mmCIF file of C-alpha atoms in Angstrom:
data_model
loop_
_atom_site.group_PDB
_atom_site.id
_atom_site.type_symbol
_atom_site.label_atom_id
_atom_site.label_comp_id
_atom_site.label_asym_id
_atom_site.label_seq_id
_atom_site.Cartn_x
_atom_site.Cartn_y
_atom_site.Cartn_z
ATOM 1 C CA UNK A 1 -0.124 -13.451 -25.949
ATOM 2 C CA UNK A 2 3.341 -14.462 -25.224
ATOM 3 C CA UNK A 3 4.151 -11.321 -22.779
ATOM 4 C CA UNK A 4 0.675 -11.848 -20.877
ATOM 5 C CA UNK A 5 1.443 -15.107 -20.364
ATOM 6 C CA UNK A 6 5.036 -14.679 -19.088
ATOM 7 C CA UNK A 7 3.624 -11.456 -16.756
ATOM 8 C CA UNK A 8 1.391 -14.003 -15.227
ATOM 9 C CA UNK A 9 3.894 -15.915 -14.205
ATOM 10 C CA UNK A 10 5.839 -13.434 -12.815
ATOM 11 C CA UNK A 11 3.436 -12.094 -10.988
ATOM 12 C CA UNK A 12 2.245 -15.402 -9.600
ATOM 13 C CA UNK A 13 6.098 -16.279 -8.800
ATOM 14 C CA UNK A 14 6.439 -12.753 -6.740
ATOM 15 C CA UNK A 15 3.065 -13.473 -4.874
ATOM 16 C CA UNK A 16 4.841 -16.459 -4.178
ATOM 17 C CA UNK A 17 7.816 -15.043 -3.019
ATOM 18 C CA UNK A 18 5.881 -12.624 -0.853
ATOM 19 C CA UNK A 19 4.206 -15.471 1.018
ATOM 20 C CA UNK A 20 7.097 -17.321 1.424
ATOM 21 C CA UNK A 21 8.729 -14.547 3.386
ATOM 22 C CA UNK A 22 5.760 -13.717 5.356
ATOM 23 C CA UNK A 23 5.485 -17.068 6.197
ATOM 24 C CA UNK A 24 9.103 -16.877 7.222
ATOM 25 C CA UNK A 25 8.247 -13.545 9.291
ATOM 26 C CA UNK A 26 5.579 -14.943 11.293
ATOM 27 C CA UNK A 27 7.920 -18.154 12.096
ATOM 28 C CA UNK A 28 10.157 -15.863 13.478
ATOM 29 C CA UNK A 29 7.767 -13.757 15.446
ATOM 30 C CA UNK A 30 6.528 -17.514 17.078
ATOM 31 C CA UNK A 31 10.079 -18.329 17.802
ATOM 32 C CA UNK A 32 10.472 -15.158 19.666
ATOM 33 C CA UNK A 33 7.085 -14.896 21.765
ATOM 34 C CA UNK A 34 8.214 -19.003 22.425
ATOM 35 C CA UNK A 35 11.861 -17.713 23.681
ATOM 36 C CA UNK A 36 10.319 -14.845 25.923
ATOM 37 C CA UNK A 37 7.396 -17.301 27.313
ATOM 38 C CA UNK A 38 10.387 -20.065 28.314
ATOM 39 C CA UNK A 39 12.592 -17.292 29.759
#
């Protein structure tokens, strides 16, 4: 029960991390359509 339990949270923690950086990549992809609309 213990090892379920601790792959669950793993799992959830790397979904986490995975929308954390896609979060991060779309940021990025705003801040560059922003820079090329300005310029």
């Amino acid at each position: 029960a213990d090892m379920i339990g601790s792959s669950r949270e793993t799992v959830s923690s790397l979904i986490n991390k995975m929308k954390k950086e896609n979060k991060i990549r779309t940021e990025r992809k705003f801040i560059f359509v922003k820079k090329d609309l300005i310029e």
